[in-house]
Coordinates of C-alpha atoms and ligand atoms in Angstrom, one line a residue:
X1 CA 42.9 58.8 10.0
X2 CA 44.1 62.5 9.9
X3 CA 47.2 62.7 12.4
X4 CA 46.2 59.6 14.4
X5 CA 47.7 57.0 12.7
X6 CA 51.2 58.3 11.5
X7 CA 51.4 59.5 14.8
X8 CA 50.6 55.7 16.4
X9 CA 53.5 55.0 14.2
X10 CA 55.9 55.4 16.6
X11 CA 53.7 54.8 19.6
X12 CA 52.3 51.2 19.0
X13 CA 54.4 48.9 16.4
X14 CA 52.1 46.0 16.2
X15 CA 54.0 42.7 16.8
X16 CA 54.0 41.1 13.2
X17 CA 54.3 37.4 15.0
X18 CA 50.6 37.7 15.5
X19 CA 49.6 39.6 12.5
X20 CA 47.9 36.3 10.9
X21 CA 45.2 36.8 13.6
X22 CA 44.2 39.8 12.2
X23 CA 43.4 37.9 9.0
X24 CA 40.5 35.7 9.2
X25 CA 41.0 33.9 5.6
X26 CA 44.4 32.7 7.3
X27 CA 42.7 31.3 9.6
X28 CA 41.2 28.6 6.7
X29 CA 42.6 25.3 5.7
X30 CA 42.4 24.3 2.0
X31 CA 42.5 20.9 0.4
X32 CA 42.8 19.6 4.7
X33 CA 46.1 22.0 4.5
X34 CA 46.5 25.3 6.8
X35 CA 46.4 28.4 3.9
X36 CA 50.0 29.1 3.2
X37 CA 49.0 32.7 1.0
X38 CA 51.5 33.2 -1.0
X39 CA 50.0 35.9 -3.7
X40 CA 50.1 39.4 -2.4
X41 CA 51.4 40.7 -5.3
X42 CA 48.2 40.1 -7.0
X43 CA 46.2 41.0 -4.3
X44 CA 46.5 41.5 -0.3
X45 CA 43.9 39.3 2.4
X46 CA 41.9 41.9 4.5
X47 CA 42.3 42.5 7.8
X48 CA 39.2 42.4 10.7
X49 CA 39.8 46.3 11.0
X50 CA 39.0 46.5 7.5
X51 CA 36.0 44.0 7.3
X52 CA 34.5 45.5 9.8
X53 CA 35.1 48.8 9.0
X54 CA 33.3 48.7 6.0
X55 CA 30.1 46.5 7.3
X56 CA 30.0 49.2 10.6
X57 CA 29.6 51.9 7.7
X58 CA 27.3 50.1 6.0
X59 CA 25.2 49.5 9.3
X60 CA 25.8 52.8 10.4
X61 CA 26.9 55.8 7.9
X62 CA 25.8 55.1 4.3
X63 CA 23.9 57.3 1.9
X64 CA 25.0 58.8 -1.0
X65 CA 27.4 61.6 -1.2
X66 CA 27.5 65.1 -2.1
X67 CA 24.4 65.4 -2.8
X68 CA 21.7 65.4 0.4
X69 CA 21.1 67.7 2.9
X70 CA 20.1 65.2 5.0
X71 CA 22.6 64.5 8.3
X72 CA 23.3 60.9 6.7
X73 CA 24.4 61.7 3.6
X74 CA 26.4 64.5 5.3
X75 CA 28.1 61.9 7.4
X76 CA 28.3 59.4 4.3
X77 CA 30.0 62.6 2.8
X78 CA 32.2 62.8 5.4
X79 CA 33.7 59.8 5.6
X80 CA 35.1 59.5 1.8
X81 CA 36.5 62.5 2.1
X82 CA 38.1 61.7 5.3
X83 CA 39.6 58.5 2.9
X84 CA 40.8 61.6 0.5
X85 CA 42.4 62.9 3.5
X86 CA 43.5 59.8 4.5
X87 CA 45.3 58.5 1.2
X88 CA 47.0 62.2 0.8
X89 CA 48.7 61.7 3.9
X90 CA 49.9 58.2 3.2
X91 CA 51.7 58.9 0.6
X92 CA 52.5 62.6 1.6
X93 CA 50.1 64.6 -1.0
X94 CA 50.3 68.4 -0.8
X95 CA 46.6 68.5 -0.2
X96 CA 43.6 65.7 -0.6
X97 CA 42.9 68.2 -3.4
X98 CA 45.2 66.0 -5.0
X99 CA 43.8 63.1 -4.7
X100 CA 41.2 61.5 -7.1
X101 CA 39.3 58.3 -6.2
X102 CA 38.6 56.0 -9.5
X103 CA 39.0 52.2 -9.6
X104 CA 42.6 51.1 -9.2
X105 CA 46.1 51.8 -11.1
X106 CA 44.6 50.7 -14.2
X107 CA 41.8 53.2 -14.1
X108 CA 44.2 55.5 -13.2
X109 CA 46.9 55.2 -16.0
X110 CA 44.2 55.1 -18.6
X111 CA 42.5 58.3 -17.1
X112 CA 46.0 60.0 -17.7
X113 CA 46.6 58.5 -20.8
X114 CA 43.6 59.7 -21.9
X115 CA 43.6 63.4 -20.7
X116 CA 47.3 64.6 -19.9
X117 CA 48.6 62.3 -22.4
X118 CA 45.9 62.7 -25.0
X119 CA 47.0 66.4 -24.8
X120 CA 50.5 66.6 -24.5
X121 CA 51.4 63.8 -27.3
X122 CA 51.4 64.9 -30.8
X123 CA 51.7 63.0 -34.2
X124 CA 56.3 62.0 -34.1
X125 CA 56.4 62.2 -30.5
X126 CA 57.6 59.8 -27.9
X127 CA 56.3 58.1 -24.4
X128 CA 59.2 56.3 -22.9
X129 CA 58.5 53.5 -20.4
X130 CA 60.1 50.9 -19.1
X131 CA 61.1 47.4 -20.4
X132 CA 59.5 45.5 -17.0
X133 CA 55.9 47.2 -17.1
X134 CA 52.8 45.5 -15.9
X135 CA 50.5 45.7 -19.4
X136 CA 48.2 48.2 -17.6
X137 CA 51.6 50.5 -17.9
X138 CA 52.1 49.5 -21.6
X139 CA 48.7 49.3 -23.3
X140 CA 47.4 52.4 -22.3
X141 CA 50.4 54.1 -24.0
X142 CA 50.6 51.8 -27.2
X143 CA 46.7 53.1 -27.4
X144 CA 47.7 56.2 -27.0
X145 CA 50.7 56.1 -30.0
X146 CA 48.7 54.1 -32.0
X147 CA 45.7 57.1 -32.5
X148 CA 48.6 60.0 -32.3
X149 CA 51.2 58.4 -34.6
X150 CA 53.7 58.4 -31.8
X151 CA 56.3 56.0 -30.6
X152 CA 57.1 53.8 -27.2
X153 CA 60.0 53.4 -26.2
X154 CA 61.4 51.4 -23.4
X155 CA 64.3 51.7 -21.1
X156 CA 66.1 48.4 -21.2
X157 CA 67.5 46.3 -18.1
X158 CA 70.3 44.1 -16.8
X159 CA 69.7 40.2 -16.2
X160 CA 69.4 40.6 -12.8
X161 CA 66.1 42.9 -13.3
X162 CA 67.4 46.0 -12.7
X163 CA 66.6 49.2 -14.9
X164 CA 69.7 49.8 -17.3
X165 CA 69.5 53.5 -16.6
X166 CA 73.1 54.7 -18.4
X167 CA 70.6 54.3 -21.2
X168 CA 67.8 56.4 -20.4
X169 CA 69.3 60.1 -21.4
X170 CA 70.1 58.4 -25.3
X171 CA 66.7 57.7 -25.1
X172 CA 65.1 61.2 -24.6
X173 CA 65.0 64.1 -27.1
X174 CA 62.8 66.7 -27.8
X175 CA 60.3 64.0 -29.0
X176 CA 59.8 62.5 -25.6
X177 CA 56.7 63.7 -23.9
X178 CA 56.3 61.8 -21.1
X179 CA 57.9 58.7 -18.8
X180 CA 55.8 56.3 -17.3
X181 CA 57.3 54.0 -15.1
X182 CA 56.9 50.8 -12.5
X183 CA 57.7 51.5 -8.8
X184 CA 57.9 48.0 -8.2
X185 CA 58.0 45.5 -10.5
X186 CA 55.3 42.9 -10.2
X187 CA 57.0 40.3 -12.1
X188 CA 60.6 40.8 -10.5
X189 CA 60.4 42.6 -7.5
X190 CA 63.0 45.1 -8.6
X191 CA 62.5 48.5 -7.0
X192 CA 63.4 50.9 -9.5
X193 CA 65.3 54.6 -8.3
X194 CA 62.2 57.0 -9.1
X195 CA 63.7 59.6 -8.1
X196 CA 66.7 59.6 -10.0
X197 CA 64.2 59.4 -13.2
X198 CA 62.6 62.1 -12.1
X199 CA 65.4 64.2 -12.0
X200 CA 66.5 62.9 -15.4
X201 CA 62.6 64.1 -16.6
X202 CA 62.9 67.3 -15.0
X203 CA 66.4 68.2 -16.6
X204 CA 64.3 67.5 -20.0
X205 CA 60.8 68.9 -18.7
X206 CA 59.3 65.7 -19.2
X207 CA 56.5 64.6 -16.4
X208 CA 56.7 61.3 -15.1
X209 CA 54.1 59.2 -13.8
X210 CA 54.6 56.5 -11.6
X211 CA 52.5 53.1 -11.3
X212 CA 53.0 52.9 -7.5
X213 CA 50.9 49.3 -7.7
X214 CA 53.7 47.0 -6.1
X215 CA 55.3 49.7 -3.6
X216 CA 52.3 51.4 -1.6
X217 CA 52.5 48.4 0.2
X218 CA 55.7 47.7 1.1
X219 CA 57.6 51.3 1.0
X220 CA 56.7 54.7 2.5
X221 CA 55.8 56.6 -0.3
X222 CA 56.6 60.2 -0.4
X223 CA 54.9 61.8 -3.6
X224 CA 56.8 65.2 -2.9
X225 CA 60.5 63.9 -2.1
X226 CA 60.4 61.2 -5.2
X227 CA 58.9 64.3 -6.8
X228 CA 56.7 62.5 -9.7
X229 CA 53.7 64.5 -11.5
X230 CA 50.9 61.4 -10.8
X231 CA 51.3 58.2 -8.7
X232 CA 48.7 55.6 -8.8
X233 CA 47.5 52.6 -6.5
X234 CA 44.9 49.9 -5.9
X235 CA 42.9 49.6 -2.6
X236 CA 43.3 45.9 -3.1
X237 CA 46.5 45.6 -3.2
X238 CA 47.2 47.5 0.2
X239 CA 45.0 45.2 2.3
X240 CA 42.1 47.2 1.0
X241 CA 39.1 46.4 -0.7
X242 CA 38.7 45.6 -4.7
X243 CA 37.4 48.4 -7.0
X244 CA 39.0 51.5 -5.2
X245 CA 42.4 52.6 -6.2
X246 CA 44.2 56.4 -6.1
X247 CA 45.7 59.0 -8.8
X248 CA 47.6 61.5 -7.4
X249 CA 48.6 64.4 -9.7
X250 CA 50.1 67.4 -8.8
X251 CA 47.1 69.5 -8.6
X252 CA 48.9 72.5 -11.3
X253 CA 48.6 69.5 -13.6
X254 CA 45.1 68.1 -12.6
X255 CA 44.0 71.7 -12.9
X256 CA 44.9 71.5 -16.5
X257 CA 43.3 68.2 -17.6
X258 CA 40.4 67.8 -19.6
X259 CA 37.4 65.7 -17.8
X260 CA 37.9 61.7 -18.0
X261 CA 34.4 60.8 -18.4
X262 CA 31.3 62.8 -18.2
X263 CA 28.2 62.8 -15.8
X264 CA 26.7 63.9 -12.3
X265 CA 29.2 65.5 -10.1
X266 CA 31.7 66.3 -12.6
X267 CA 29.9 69.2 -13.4
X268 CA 29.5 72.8 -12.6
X269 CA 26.6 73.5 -15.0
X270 CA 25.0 71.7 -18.0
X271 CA 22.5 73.0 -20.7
X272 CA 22.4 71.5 -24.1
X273 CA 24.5 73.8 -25.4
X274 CA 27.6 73.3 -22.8
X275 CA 28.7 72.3 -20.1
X276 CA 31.3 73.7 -17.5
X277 CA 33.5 71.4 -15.1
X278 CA 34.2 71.5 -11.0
X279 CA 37.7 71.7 -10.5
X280 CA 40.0 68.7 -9.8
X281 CA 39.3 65.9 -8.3
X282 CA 35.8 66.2 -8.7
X283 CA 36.4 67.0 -12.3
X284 CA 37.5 63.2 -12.6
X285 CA 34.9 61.3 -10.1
X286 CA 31.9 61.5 -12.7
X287 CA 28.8 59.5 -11.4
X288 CA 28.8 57.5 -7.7
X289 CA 31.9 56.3 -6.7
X290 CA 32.5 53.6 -4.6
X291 CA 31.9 54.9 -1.4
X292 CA 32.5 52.0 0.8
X293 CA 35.6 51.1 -1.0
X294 CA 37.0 54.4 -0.4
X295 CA 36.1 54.1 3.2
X296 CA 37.4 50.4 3.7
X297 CA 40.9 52.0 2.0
X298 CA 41.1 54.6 4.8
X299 CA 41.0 51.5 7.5
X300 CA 43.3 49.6 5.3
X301 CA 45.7 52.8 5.3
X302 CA 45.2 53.1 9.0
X303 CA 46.0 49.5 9.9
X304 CA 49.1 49.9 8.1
X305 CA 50.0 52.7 9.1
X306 CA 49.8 51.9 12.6
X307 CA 52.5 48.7 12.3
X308 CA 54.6 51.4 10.2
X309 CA 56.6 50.8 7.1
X310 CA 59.9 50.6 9.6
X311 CA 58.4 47.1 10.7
X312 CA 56.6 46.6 7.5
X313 CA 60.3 47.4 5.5
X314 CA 62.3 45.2 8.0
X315 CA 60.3 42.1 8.0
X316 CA 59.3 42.0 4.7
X317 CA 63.3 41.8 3.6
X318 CA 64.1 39.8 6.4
X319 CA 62.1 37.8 5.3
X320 CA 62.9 38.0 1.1
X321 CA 66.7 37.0 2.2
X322 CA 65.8 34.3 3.5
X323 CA 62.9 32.8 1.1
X324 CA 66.1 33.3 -1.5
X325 CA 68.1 31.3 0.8
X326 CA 66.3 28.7 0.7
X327 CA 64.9 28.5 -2.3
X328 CA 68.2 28.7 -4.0
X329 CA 69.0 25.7 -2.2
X330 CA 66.6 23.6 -4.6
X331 CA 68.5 21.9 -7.3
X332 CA 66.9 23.4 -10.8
X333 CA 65.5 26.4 -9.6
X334 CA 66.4 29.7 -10.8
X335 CA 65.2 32.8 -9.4
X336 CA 63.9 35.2 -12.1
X337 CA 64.8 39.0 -10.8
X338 CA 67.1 39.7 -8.2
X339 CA 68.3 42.8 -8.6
X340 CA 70.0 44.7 -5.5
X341 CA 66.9 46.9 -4.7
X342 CA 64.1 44.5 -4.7
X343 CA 60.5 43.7 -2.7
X344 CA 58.9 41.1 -1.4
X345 CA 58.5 39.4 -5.2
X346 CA 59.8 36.1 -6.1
X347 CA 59.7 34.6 -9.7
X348 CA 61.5 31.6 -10.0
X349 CA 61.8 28.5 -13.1
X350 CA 61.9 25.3 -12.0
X351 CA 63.8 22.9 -14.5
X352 CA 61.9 20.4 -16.6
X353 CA 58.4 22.0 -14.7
X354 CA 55.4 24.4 -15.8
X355 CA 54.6 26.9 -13.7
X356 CA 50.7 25.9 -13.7
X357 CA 52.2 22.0 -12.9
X358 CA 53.6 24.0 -9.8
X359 CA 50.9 25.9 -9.0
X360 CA 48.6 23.1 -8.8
X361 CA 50.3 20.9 -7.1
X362 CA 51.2 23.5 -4.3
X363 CA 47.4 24.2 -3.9
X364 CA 47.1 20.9 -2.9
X365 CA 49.7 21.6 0.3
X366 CA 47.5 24.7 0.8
X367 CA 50.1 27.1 -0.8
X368 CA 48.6 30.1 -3.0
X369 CA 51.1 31.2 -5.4
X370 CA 50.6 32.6 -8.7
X371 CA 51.8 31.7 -12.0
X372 CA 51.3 32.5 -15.7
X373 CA 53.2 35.6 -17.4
X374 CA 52.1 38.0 -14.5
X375 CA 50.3 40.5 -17.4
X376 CA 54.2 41.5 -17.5
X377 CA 55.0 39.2 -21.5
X378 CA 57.8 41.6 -22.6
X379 CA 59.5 40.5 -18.9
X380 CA 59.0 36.7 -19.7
X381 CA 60.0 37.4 -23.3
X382 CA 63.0 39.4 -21.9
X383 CA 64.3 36.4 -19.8
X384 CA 63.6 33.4 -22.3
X385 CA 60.7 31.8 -20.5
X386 CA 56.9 31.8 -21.3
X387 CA 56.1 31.9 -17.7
X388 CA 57.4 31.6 -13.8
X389 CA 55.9 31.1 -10.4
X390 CA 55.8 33.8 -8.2
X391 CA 55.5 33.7 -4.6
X392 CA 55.0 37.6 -3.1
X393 CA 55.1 38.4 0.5
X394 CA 52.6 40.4 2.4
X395 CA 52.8 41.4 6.4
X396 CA 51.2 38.5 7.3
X397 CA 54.2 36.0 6.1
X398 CA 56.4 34.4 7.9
X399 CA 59.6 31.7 7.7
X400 CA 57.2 29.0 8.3
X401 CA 55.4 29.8 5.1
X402 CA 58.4 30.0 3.2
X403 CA 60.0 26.4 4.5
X404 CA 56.1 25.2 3.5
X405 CA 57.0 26.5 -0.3
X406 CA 60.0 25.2 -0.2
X407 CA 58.9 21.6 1.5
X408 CA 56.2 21.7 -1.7
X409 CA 58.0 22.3 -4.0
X410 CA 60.5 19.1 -3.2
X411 CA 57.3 17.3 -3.5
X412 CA 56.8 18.8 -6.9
X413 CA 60.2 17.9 -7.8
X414 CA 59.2 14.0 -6.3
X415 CA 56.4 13.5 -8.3
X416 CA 58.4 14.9 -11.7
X417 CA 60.9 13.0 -11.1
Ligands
PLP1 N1 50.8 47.8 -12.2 C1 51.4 46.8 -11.6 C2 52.9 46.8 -11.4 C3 50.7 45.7 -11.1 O1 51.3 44.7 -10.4 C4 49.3 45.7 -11.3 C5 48.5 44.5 -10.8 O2 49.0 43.5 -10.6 C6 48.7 46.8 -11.9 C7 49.5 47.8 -12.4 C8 47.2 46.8 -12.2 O3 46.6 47.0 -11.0 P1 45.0 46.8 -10.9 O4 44.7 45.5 -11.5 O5 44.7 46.9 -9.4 O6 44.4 47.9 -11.7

């Protein structure tokens, strides 16, 4: 991408009416019904530029990286680290040097819970999070107590889904070694205020690490202005491919970090005795990585960065007010989150129905929403219900998918009745 994209973000904002096109899966009917997708959240549909993308390198460019001399593997080369490039500059990395590759926000919260965290906790110590985490922002750190003798703590929230943070500086002491913390919540939609967390962990000298799965999407992400140590995302979930994701860390940290796993690449020398590590992010890509993930994420990043989170930001609340219009116009149905600040996420209940009975039903009018707990159970626990149905909103959404949800689900309510 290198300057060409952000800079087609002001000369060409695609027109969003015709964005389906782009997407051939939207093109397909299901159960005779035109696919009304409904489940970004869990993961975005690819666009042509993507698909093709990624079979023209395959055609074209692939080898294995790093290590041949040979001009293809040199161009192989070049290409993921163009994607390093790429993803620093999305999300406004000091250098790519910043940047690691591994396989999505999971990967990359278990890699720092492993190495940062592994160092810096100690046996009394504390890891405060937050009370709406995804599991893949919980586990890793109840792991990580559990073998240190530390403790979690969470940062409570309001009923409407919104972080409770008059609560957060009773919560830290001298104990508290790190916050980890949901951009956007997954379950809710709430957008939390990173930055004002930050602030509160650099008054303490606490590093914070934000799971950046639900916003690379949907918000422009600055790495330097929210000013977090390490921000992780998923390919997938930004109209990318499956098994590529990104840590950034700042690179003073990265520097300081013990290896992740061990293998070829990671290395600067190996004999039985020892062996001695490349610096960061090579340190923390051991073995192949995926190669044509990384390169279908750079066209994934430069597809949306040439519609621009201006349009992207507009139409996707545009369009959240009014799927909350309506939707709160069905008698019985309560929306679960809806906090102030929040994305393109809607959990709701609907009275006297399960979730899965609403699910089902809707796949039979061709509408993909999710439902189930969300890997978010403390949320559902928080709020009183075992599960909700979530309908998330990508680019590619429009009003007429929303009156199809809501046109469903009085057909749910018919046959319940
Ligand atoms: N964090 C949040 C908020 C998520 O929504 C998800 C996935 O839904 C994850 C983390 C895990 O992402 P992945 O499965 O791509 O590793």
């Amino acid at each position: 991408m290198g300057n060409t994209a952000t800079n087609s973000i002001e000369s060409m904002s695609k027109n969003l009416q015709n964005v389906k096109c782009d997407f051939p899966i939207l093109q397909k009917t299901f159960h005779g019904k035109r696919l009304t997708y409904l489940d970004s959240a869990a993961s975005t549909q690819k666009p042509n530029a993507v698909i093709d993308c990624i079979s023209n390198f395959l055609k074209n460019d692939y080898a294995n990286i790093h290590r041949g001399v040979y001009a293809l593997s040199q161009r192989s080369t070049e290409r993921y680290e163009k994607a390093r490039r790429d993803v620093a500059q999305f999300i406004h990395a000091k250098t790519p040097k910043e940047i690691v590759f591994l396989r999505g926000t999971t990967e990359g919260i278990n890699l720092i819970a492993n190495t940062f965290g592994r160092a810096r906790v100690g046996q009394g110590d504390e890891v405060l999070i937050s009370s709406m985490e995804h599991h893949s922002n919980i586990v890793p750190w109840q792991l990580l107590c559990l073998e240190k003798k530390a403790q979690l703590k969470t940062i409570p929230m309001f009923k409407d889904g919104s972080l409770d943070l008059s609560k957060i500086e009773s919560l830290i002491s001298s104990k508290t070694k790190l916050i980890s913390i949901v951009h956007v919540s997954n379950a809710l939609g709430t957008i939390n205020p990173i930055k004002d967390i930050v602030e509160i962990g650099k008054k303490h000298d606490i590093p914070v690490i934000v799971d950046g799965a639900q916003s690379a999407a949907h918000l422009e992400v600055n790495v330097q202005e929210l000013g977090c140590d390490f921000f992780i995302f998923s390919g997938h979930k930004v109209y990318g491919p499956t098994g590529i994701g990104a840590l950034y860390g700042r690179y003073e940290l990265l520097k300081e970090m013990p290896p992740y796993q061990g293998g070829g690449e990671m290395i600067e020398s190996v004999s039985f005795e020892k062996s001695t590590f490349k610096l960061p992010p090579d340190r923390f890509e051991a073995g192949t990585p995926d190669i044509m993930g990384a390169v279908g994420l750079s066209a994934a990043i430069e597809y949306i960065s040439e519609i621009g989170f201006d349009t992207i930001g507009k139409h996707e609340a545009t369009l959240l007010k009014y799927a909350h219009k309506q939707l709160q116009q069905i008698k019985g149905l309560e929306i679960i989150g809806t906090a102030l600040s929040k994305s393109g996420v809607i959990s709701f209940v609907l009275d006297g129905i399960h979730p899965h009975d609403i699910a089902t039903i809707l796949d039979q009018d061709g509408i993909a929403v999710r439902a189930g707990h969300h890997c978010a159970q403390p949320v559902m626990d928080y709020f009183g219900v075992p599960a909700t149905t979530r309908a998330s909103i990508g680019i590619y959404n429009n009003e007429e998918d929303i009156d199809a949800l809501v046109s469903a689900l009085h057909h749910v309510q018919e046959i319940f009745k």
